[in-house]
PDB file of C-alpha atoms in Angstrom:
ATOM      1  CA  UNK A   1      19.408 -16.857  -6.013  1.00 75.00           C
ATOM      2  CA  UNK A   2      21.417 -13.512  -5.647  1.00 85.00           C
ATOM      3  CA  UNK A   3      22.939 -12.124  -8.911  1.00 86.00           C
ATOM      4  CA  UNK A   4      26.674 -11.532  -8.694  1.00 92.00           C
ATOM      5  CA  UNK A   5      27.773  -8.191  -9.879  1.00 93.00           C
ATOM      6  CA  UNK A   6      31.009  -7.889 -11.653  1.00 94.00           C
ATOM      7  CA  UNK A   7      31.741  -3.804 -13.275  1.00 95.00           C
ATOM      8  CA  UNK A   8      34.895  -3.019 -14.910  1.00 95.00           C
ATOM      9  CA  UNK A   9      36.290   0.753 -13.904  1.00 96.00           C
ATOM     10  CA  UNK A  10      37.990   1.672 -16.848  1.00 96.00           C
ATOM     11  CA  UNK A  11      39.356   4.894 -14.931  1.00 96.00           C
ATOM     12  CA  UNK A  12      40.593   7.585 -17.325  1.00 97.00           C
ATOM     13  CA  UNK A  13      41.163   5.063 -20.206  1.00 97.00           C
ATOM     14  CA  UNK A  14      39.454   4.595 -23.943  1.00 96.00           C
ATOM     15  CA  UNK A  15      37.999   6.763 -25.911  1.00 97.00           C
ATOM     16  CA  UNK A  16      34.614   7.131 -27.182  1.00 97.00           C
ATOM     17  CA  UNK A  17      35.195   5.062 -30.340  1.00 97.00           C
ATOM     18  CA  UNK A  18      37.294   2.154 -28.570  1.00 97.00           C
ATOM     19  CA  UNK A  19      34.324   2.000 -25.648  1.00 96.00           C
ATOM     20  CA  UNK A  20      32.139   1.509 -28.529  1.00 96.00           C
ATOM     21  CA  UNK A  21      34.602  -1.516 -30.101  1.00 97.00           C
ATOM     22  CA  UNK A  22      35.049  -2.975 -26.859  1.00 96.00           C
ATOM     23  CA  UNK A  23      31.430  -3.455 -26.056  1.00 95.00           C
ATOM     24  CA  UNK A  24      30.787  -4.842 -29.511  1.00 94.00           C
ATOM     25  CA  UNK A  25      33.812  -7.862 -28.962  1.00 94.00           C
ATOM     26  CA  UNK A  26      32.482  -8.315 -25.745  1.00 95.00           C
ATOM     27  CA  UNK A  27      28.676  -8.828 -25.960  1.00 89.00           C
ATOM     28  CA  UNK A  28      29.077 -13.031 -26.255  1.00 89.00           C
ATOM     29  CA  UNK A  29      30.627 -13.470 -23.180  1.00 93.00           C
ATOM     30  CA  UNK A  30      28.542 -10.447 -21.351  1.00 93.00           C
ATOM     31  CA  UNK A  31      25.319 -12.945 -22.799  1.00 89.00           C
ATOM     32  CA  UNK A  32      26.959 -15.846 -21.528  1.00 91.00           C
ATOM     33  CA  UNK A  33      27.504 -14.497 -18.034  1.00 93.00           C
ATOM     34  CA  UNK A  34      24.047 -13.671 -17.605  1.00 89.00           C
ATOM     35  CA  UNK A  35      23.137 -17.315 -18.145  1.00 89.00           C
ATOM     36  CA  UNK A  36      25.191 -18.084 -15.254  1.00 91.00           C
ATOM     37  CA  UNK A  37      23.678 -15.247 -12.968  1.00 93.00           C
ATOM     38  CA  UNK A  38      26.110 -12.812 -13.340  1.00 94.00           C
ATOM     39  CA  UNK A  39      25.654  -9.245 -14.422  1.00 93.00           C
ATOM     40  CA  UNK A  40      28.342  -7.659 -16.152  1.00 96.00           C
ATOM     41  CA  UNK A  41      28.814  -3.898 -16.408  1.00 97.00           C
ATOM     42  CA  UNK A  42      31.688  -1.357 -17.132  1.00 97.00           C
ATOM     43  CA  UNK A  43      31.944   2.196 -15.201  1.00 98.00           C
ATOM     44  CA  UNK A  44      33.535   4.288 -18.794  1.00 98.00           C
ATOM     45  CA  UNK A  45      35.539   7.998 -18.405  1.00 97.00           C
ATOM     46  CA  UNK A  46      32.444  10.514 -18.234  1.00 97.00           C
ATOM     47  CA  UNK A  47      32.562  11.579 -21.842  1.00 96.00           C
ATOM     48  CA  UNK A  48      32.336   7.909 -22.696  1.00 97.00           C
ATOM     49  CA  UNK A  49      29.460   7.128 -20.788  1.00 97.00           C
ATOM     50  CA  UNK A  50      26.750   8.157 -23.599  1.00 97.00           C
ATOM     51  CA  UNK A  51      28.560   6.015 -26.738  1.00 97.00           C
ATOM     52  CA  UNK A  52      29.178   3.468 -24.305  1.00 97.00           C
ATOM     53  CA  UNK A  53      25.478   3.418 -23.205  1.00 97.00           C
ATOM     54  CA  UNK A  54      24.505   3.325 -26.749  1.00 96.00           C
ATOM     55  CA  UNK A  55      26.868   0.397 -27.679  1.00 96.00           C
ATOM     56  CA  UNK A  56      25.047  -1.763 -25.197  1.00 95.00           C
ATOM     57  CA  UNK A  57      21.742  -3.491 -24.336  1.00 91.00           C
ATOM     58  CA  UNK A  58      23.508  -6.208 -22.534  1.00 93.00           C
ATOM     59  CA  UNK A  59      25.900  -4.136 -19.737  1.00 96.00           C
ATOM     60  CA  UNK A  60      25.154  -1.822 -16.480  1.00 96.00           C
ATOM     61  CA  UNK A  61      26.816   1.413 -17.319  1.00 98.00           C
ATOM     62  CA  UNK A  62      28.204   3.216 -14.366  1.00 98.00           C
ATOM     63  CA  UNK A  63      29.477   6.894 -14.163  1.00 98.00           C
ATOM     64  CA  UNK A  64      32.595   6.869 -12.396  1.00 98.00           C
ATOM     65  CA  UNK A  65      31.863   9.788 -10.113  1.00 97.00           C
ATOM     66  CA  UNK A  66      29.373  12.537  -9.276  1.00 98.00           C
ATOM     67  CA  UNK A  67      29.664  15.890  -7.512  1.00 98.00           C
ATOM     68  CA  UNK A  68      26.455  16.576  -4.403  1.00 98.00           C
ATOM     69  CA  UNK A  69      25.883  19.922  -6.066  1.00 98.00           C
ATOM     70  CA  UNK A  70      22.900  19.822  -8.977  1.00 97.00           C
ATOM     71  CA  UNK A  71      25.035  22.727 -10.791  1.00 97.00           C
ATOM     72  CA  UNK A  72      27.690  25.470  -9.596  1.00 97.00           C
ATOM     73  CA  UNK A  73      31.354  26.462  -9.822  1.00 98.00           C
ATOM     74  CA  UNK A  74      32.341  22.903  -9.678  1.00 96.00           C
ATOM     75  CA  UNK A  75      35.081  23.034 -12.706  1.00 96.00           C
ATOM     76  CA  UNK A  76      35.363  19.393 -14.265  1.00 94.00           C
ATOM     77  CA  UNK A  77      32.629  18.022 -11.934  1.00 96.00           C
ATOM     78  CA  UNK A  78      29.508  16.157 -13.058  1.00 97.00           C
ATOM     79  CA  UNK A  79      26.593  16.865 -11.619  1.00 98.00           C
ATOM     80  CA  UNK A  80      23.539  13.860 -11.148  1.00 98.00           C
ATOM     81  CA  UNK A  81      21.142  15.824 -12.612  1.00 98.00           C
ATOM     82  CA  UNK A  82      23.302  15.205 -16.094  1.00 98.00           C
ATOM     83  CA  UNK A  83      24.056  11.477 -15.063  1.00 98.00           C
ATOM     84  CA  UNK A  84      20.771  11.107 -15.001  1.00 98.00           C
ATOM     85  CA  UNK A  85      19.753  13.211 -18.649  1.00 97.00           C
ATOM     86  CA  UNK A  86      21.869  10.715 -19.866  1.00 97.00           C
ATOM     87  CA  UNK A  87      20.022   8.018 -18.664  1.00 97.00           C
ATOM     88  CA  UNK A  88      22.751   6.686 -16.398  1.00 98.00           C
ATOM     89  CA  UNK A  89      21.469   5.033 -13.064  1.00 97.00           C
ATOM     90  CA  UNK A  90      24.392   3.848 -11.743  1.00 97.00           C
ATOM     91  CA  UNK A  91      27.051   5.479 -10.180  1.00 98.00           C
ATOM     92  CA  UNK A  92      30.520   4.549  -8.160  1.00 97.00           C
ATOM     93  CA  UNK A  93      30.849   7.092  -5.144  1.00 97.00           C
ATOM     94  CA  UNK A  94      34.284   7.071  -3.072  1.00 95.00           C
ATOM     95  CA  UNK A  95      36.356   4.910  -4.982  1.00 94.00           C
ATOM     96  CA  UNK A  96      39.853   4.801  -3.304  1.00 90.00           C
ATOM     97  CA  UNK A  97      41.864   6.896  -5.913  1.00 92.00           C
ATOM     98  CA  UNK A  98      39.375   9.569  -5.279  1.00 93.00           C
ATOM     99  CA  UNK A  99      39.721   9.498  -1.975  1.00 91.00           C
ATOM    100  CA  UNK A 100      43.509   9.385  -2.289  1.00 91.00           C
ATOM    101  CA  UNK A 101      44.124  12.020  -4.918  1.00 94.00           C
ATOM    102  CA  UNK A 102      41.266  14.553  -4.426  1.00 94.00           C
ATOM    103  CA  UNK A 103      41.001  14.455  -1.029  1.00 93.00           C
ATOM    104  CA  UNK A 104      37.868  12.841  -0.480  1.00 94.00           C
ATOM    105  CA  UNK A 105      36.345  11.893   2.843  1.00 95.00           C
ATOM    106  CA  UNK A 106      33.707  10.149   4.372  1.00 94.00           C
ATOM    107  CA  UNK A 107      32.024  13.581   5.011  1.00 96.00           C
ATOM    108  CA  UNK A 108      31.846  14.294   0.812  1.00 97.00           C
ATOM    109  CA  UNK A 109      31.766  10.716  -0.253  1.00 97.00           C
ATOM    110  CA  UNK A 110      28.318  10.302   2.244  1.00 97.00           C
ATOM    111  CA  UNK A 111      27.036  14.069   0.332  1.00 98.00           C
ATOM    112  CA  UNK A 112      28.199  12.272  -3.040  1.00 98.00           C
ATOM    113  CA  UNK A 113      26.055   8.963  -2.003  1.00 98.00           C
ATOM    114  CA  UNK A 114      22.888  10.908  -0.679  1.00 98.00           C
ATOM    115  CA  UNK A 115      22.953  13.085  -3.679  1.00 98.00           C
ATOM    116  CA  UNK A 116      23.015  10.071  -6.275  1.00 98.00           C
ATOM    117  CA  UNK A 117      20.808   8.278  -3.739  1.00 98.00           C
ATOM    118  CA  UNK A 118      17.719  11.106  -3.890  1.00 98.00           C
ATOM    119  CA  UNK A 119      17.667  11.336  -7.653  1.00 97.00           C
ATOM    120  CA  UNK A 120      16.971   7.651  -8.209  1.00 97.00           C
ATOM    121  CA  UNK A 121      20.967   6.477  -9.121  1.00 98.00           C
ATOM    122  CA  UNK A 122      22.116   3.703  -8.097  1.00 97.00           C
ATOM    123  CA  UNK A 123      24.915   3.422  -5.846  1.00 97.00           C
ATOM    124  CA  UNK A 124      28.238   1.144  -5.812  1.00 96.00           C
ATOM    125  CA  UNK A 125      29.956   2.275  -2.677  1.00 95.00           C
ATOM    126  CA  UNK A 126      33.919   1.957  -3.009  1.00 93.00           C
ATOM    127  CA  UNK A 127      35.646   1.211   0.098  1.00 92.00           C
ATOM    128  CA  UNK A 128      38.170   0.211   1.567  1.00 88.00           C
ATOM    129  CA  UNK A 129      41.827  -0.041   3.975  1.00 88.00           C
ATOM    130  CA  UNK A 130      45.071   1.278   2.783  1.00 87.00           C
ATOM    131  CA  UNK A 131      47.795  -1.386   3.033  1.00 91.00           C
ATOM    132  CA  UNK A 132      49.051   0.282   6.222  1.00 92.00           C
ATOM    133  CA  UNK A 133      45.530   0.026   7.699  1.00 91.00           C
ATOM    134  CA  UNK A 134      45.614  -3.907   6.951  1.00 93.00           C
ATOM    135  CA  UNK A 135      48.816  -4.469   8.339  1.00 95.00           C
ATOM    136  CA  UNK A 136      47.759  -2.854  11.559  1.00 95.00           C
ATOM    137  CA  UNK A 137      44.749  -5.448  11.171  1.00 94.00           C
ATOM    138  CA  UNK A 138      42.084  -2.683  11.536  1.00 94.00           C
ATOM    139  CA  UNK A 139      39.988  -3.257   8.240  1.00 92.00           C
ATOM    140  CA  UNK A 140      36.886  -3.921   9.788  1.00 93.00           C
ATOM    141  CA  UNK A 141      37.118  -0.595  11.665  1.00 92.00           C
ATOM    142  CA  UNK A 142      38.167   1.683   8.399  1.00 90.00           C
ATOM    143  CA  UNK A 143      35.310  -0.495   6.132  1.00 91.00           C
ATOM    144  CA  UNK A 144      32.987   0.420   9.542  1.00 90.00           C
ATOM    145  CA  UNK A 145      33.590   4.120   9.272  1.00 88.00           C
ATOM    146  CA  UNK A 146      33.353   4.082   5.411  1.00 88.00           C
ATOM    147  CA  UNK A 147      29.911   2.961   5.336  1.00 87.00           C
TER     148      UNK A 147
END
């Protein structure tokens, strides 16, 4: 039987100390999933990840983001190669904020996937329509060029 994967994006919210509190209060219920076949996980602000990771035996933790580039001019980027020093191996790539707001496209989300992809990260692929794409009824075509 396939696990189901449920990961909380906690976008650019809590600091280090309340990621640390919240994984504490919520360790019961992450145990309790898990005997139902559900694995639980939370995707923390990058300078969370680390006291997050530490908080928890029990939770995936995600980064949020990564840049293709190993290093560079890349101001406020993070890099795999550091994803991975931290011992993060998951990673969301093209979530739809990103796309909206920084401009992403399929062209850098794909860079973004292959780079997390060749240093042994795990993926979690965002995508999706915009609400003017689903009321023109072409989902299938957007989610078909997304992946």
């Amino acid at each position: 039987m396939r696990s189901k994967i449920l990961i909380g994006n906690w976008k650019m919210n809590m600091l280090s100390s309340e990621a640390v509190k919240f994984c504490e209060g919520v360790e019961a219920s992450v145990l309790n999933a898990k005997a139902h076949n559900v694995i639980c996980g939370v995707a923390p602000t990058f300078l969370a990840l680390e006291a997050t990771k530490n908080a928890t035996t029990s939770m995936i933790v995600s980064a949020q983001n990564c840049h293709f580039e190993n290093s560079g001019a890349f101001t406020g980027e993070v890099s795999v190669p550091m994803l991975v020093d931290l011992g993060i191996k998951y990673c969301l790539v093209g979530h739809s904020e990103r796309r909206q707001y920084f401009g992403e496209t399929d062209v850098t989300v794909n860079k973004r996937v292959r780079a997390a992809l060749n240093s042994g990260l795990t993926v979690i692929l965002c995508v999706g329509e915009l609400l003017e794409e689903r009321e023109q009824g072409i989902t299938s075509e957007i989610v078909s060029m997304q992946t």
